[in-house]
mmCIF file of C-alpha atoms and ligand atoms in Angstrom:
data_model
loop_
_atom_site.group_PDB
_atom_site.id
_atom_site.type_symbol
_atom_site.label_atom_id
_atom_site.label_comp_id
_atom_site.label_asym_id
_atom_site.label_seq_id
_atom_site.Cartn_x
_atom_site.Cartn_y
_atom_site.Cartn_z
ATOM 1 C CA MET A 1 11.490 19.768 9.597
ATOM 2 C CA VAL A 2 13.642 21.394 6.924
ATOM 3 C CA GLY A 3 17.020 19.977 7.988
ATOM 4 C CA SER A 4 19.123 22.475 6.038
ATOM 5 C CA ILE A 5 18.584 25.971 4.707
ATOM 6 C CA ILE A 6 21.427 25.679 2.159
ATOM 7 C CA PRO A 7 20.370 23.929 -1.072
ATOM 8 C CA SER A 8 22.355 20.894 -2.220
ATOM 9 C CA SER A 9 25.379 21.645 -4.415
ATOM 10 C CA ARG A 10 25.506 20.739 -8.108
ATOM 11 C CA PHE A 11 28.175 18.166 -7.215
ATOM 12 C CA THR A 12 25.692 16.421 -4.906
ATOM 13 C CA VAL A 13 22.970 16.606 -7.571
ATOM 14 C CA ASP A 14 25.197 15.147 -10.324
ATOM 15 C CA LYS A 15 26.619 12.385 -8.146
ATOM 16 C CA MET A 16 23.206 11.400 -6.722
ATOM 17 C CA LEU A 17 21.572 11.151 -10.160
ATOM 18 C CA ALA A 18 24.500 9.482 -11.977
ATOM 19 C CA PRO A 19 23.336 5.827 -11.562
ATOM 20 C CA VAL A 20 19.783 6.502 -12.830
ATOM 21 C CA ASP A 21 18.807 4.714 -16.071
ATOM 22 C CA TRP A 22 16.801 7.573 -17.604
ATOM 23 C CA HIS A 23 15.678 5.583 -20.678
ATOM 24 C CA ALA A 24 13.874 3.130 -18.386
ATOM 25 C CA CYS A 25 12.365 5.777 -16.098
ATOM 26 C CA ASP A 26 8.604 6.336 -16.442
ATOM 27 C CA LEU A 27 8.073 7.883 -13.013
ATOM 28 C CA PHE A 28 10.569 9.666 -10.770
ATOM 29 C CA VAL A 29 9.400 10.748 -7.296
ATOM 30 C CA GLU A 30 11.133 13.255 -5.020
ATOM 31 C CA TYR A 31 10.485 13.753 -1.288
ATOM 32 C CA GLY A 32 11.260 17.146 0.263
ATOM 33 C CA PRO A 33 12.139 19.131 -2.876
ATOM 34 C CA GLY A 34 12.329 22.407 -0.903
ATOM 35 C CA VAL A 35 13.072 25.196 -3.394
ATOM 36 C CA GLY A 36 13.575 22.630 -6.155
ATOM 37 C CA THR A 37 17.343 22.161 -6.389
ATOM 38 C CA PHE A 38 16.911 18.698 -7.920
ATOM 39 C CA CYS A 39 13.741 19.384 -9.955
ATOM 40 C CA ARG A 40 15.286 21.035 -13.011
ATOM 41 C CA PRO A 41 18.239 18.589 -13.235
ATOM 42 C CA VAL A 42 15.749 15.684 -13.022
ATOM 43 C CA LEU A 43 13.484 17.220 -15.705
ATOM 44 C CA ASP A 44 16.537 17.867 -17.926
ATOM 45 C CA ARG A 45 17.368 14.155 -17.820
ATOM 46 C CA LEU A 46 13.824 12.711 -17.820
ATOM 47 C CA ARG A 47 12.242 11.329 -21.023
ATOM 48 C CA ARG A 48 9.710 13.589 -22.744
ATOM 49 C CA ASP A 49 6.934 11.141 -21.795
ATOM 50 C CA GLY A 50 8.200 10.603 -18.233
ATOM 51 C CA ALA A 51 6.765 12.142 -15.060
ATOM 52 C CA LEU A 52 8.211 13.762 -11.943
ATOM 53 C CA ILE A 53 6.098 13.896 -8.771
ATOM 54 C CA VAL A 54 7.520 15.953 -5.901
ATOM 55 C CA ILE A 55 6.024 15.740 -2.393
ATOM 56 C CA ASP A 56 6.609 18.301 0.360
ATOM 57 C CA THR A 57 4.785 19.075 3.615
ATOM 58 C CA ASN A 58 5.521 22.805 3.326
ATOM 59 C CA PRO A 59 2.809 24.650 1.323
ATOM 60 C CA LEU A 60 5.147 27.582 0.631
ATOM 61 C CA TYR A 61 7.576 25.316 -1.251
ATOM 62 C CA ILE A 62 4.773 23.601 -3.172
ATOM 63 C CA ASP A 63 3.213 26.932 -4.226
ATOM 64 C CA TYR A 64 6.642 28.262 -5.210
ATOM 65 C CA LEU A 65 7.471 25.187 -7.310
ATOM 66 C CA LYS A 66 4.068 25.217 -9.056
ATOM 67 C CA HIS A 67 4.676 28.867 -9.926
ATOM 68 C CA MET A 68 8.293 28.429 -11.065
ATOM 69 C CA ILE A 69 8.170 25.159 -13.009
ATOM 70 C CA GLY A 70 5.851 25.084 -16.010
ATOM 71 C CA ASP A 71 6.423 21.591 -17.381
ATOM 72 C CA SER A 72 3.589 19.150 -18.135
ATOM 73 C CA ARG A 73 5.711 16.279 -16.736
ATOM 74 C CA PHE A 74 5.983 18.008 -13.329
ATOM 75 C CA HIS A 75 3.498 17.447 -10.470
ATOM 76 C CA ALA A 76 4.035 19.202 -7.118
ATOM 77 C CA VAL A 77 1.993 17.662 -4.299
ATOM 78 C CA LEU A 78 1.380 19.050 -0.806
ATOM 79 C CA GLY A 79 1.584 16.008 1.447
ATOM 80 C CA SER A 80 3.844 13.643 3.328
ATOM 81 C CA ALA A 81 6.251 11.099 1.905
ATOM 82 C CA GLU A 82 4.502 8.544 4.137
ATOM 83 C CA ASP A 83 1.553 8.722 1.695
ATOM 84 C CA VAL A 84 3.625 8.138 -1.436
ATOM 85 C CA GLU A 85 1.626 5.072 -2.533
ATOM 86 C CA ALA A 86 -1.714 6.932 -2.544
ATOM 87 C CA ILE A 87 -0.114 9.956 -4.244
ATOM 88 C CA VAL A 88 1.448 7.816 -6.988
ATOM 89 C CA ARG A 89 -1.892 6.020 -7.569
ATOM 90 C CA ALA A 90 -3.757 9.357 -7.699
ATOM 91 C CA HIS A 91 -1.491 10.306 -10.629
ATOM 92 C CA GLY A 92 -2.339 7.120 -12.540
ATOM 93 C CA PHE A 93 0.758 5.053 -11.720
ATOM 94 C CA GLU A 94 1.126 1.747 -9.872
ATOM 95 C CA HIS A 95 4.839 2.077 -9.135
ATOM 96 C CA ALA A 96 7.785 4.471 -9.299
ATOM 97 C CA ASP A 97 11.118 3.706 -10.974
ATOM 98 C CA TYR A 98 13.160 5.938 -8.673
ATOM 99 C CA VAL A 99 12.454 7.780 -5.427
ATOM 100 C CA LEU A 100 14.813 10.563 -4.305
ATOM 101 C CA SER A 101 14.807 11.824 -0.735
ATOM 102 C CA GLY A 102 16.152 15.032 0.763
ATOM 103 C CA LEU A 103 14.220 14.465 3.971
ATOM 104 C CA PRO A 104 15.919 15.201 7.312
ATOM 105 C CA PHE A 105 15.497 11.596 8.539
ATOM 106 C CA SER A 106 17.131 12.210 11.925
ATOM 107 C CA THR A 107 14.626 14.941 12.876
ATOM 108 C CA LEU A 108 11.388 13.456 11.489
ATOM 109 C CA PRO A 109 8.630 12.631 14.028
ATOM 110 C CA PRO A 110 8.978 9.212 15.758
ATOM 111 C CA GLY A 111 8.034 6.376 13.422
ATOM 112 C CA ALA A 112 8.004 8.521 10.274
ATOM 113 C CA GLY A 113 11.445 7.450 8.998
ATOM 114 C CA PRO A 114 10.754 3.684 9.160
ATOM 115 C CA ALA A 115 7.253 4.196 7.687
ATOM 116 C CA ILE A 116 8.672 6.202 4.767
ATOM 117 C CA ALA A 117 11.385 3.604 4.068
ATOM 118 C CA ALA A 118 8.771 0.800 4.067
ATOM 119 C CA ALA A 119 6.321 2.694 1.831
ATOM 120 C CA THR A 120 9.154 3.579 -0.557
ATOM 121 C CA HIS A 121 10.196 -0.050 -0.887
ATOM 122 C CA ARG A 122 6.589 -1.041 -1.659
ATOM 123 C CA VAL A 123 6.078 1.704 -4.247
ATOM 124 C CA LEU A 124 9.291 0.988 -6.189
ATOM 125 C CA LYS A 125 9.425 -1.315 -9.205
ATOM 126 C CA PRO A 126 11.892 -4.210 -8.970
ATOM 127 C CA GLY A 127 15.156 -2.859 -10.410
ATOM 128 C CA GLY A 128 14.309 0.649 -9.183
ATOM 129 C CA ALA A 129 16.142 2.533 -6.468
ATOM 130 C CA PHE A 130 15.717 4.750 -3.408
ATOM 131 C CA LEU A 131 18.217 7.639 -3.685
ATOM 132 C CA VAL A 132 18.976 9.362 -0.384
ATOM 133 C CA TYR A 133 21.266 12.264 0.562
ATOM 134 C CA GLN A 134 21.777 13.044 4.224
ATOM 135 C CA PHE A 135 24.195 14.695 6.630
ATOM 136 C CA SER A 136 23.924 11.676 8.946
ATOM 137 C CA ALA A 137 23.798 7.925 8.257
ATOM 138 C CA ARG A 138 20.428 7.525 10.042
ATOM 139 C CA ALA A 139 18.545 7.041 6.766
ATOM 140 C CA ARG A 140 20.734 4.071 5.908
ATOM 141 C CA ASP A 141 19.541 2.227 9.031
ATOM 142 C CA TYR A 142 15.926 2.575 7.891
ATOM 143 C CA MET A 143 16.793 1.634 4.296
ATOM 144 C CA ALA A 144 18.686 -1.490 5.379
ATOM 145 C CA ARG A 145 15.484 -3.038 6.786
ATOM 146 C CA HIS A 146 14.112 -3.288 3.232
ATOM 147 C CA PHE A 147 16.947 -2.875 0.730
ATOM 148 C CA ARG A 148 19.531 -5.653 0.745
ATOM 149 C CA HIS A 149 21.839 -3.894 -1.739
ATOM 150 C CA ILE A 150 22.789 -0.344 -0.725
ATOM 151 C CA ASP A 151 25.587 1.589 -2.457
ATOM 152 C CA SER A 152 27.154 4.462 -0.499
ATOM 153 C CA GLY A 153 28.966 7.663 -1.442
ATOM 154 C CA PHE A 154 30.135 10.931 0.039
ATOM 155 C CA GLU A 155 30.158 14.486 -1.339
ATOM 156 C CA LEU A 156 32.558 16.905 0.295
ATOM 157 C CA LEU A 157 31.573 19.850 -1.915
ATOM 158 C CA ASN A 158 28.278 20.495 -0.177
ATOM 159 C CA VAL A 159 27.247 22.597 2.847
ATOM 160 C CA LEU A 160 27.486 20.393 4.984
ATOM 161 C CA PRO A 161 29.407 17.475 3.434
ATOM 162 C CA CYS A 162 26.822 14.925 2.548
ATOM 163 C CA ARG A 163 26.343 11.137 2.580
ATOM 164 C CA LEU A 164 24.696 9.533 -0.427
ATOM 165 C CA PHE A 165 22.907 6.172 -0.512
ATOM 166 C CA TRP A 166 21.357 4.195 -3.348
ATOM 167 C CA GLY A 167 19.086 1.347 -2.160
ATOM 168 C CA TRP A 168 18.276 -1.024 -5.022
ATOM 169 C CA LYS A 169 15.052 -3.032 -5.066
ATOM 170 C CA ALA A 170 15.937 -6.533 -6.238
ATOM 171 C CA ASP A 171 13.618 -8.657 -8.433
ATOM 172 C CA GLU A 172 13.177 -11.163 -5.588
ATOM 173 C CA ASP A 173 11.993 -8.275 -3.341
ATOM 174 C CA ALA A 174 8.894 -7.795 -5.500
ATOM 175 C CA ALA A 175 6.632 -9.569 -3.034
ATOM 176 C CA ALA A 176 8.447 -8.326 0.110
HETATM 177 C C1 SAM B 1 16.734 19.629 3.584
HETATM 178 S S1 SAM B 1 15.221 20.187 2.876
HETATM 179 C C2 SAM B 1 15.412 19.655 1.215
HETATM 180 C C3 SAM B 1 16.377 20.443 0.449
HETATM 181 C C4 SAM B 1 16.392 20.280 -1.051
HETATM 182 N N1 SAM B 1 15.836 19.032 -1.529
HETATM 183 C C5 SAM B 1 17.806 20.465 -1.586
HETATM 184 O O1 SAM B 1 18.356 19.571 -2.212
HETATM 185 O O2 SAM B 1 18.366 21.518 -1.394
HETATM 186 C C6 SAM B 1 14.012 19.031 3.522
HETATM 187 C C7 SAM B 1 12.600 19.180 2.952
HETATM 188 O O3 SAM B 1 11.800 18.103 3.439
HETATM 189 C C8 SAM B 1 10.473 18.575 3.639
HETATM 190 N N2 SAM B 1 9.772 17.576 4.491
HETATM 191 C C9 SAM B 1 9.910 17.355 5.827
HETATM 192 N N3 SAM B 1 9.144 16.304 6.224
HETATM 193 C C10 SAM B 1 8.529 15.828 5.097
HETATM 194 C C11 SAM B 1 7.645 14.729 4.833
HETATM 195 N N4 SAM B 1 7.224 13.908 5.810
HETATM 196 N N5 SAM B 1 7.223 14.520 3.550
HETATM 197 C C12 SAM B 1 7.641 15.347 2.550
HETATM 198 N N6 SAM B 1 8.479 16.398 2.729
HETATM 199 C C13 SAM B 1 8.921 16.638 3.993
HETATM 200 C C14 SAM B 1 10.683 19.956 4.224
HETATM 201 O O4 SAM B 1 9.525 20.766 4.093
HETATM 202 C C15 SAM B 1 11.853 20.464 3.345
HETATM 203 O O5 SAM B 1 11.396 21.064 2.168
#
């Protein structure tokens, strides 16, 4: 369920977050934060009145992150990415501006990947994006069912070299 024991490199973090419009970001959600490689870089860029919700199924990671990150904008939730809509609502939001995923899509239980891609599309605001880094291109297949515009990238300076995808939710997708 973890996918990799080596945290993402700073090159992956910087490249993945580069297209984010931080001024327009009220809520940033992360799936599978693990030990929190992306959490501090996201908080460094996030507005002072923004929020970061991270969701992980592993209680050890969630306890660790709650202990390590003392920031009123940060909310670590024990749960599954499949339940993102309920989790976002429970924190007083209707939608997220960006959702970042470090989930191992190719090894998730059957049906979980498509369900997570669908729930992510529903929870995003039009103009928002689903940011995904993966060792395989499996995640892109799930994204393509919902996101018509997907940008792709590649980061060699990561263990293992990593594929990056940005799925943009178009205005006309609002009712999709
Ligand atoms: C590859 S690790 C993430 C690594 C980390 N984000 C990084 O950049 O170094 C994958 C994480 O996904 C979590 N995970 C697996 N299935 C999940 C699910 N359905 N919902 C949320 N988190 C999940 C695992 O517990 C693990 O922390």
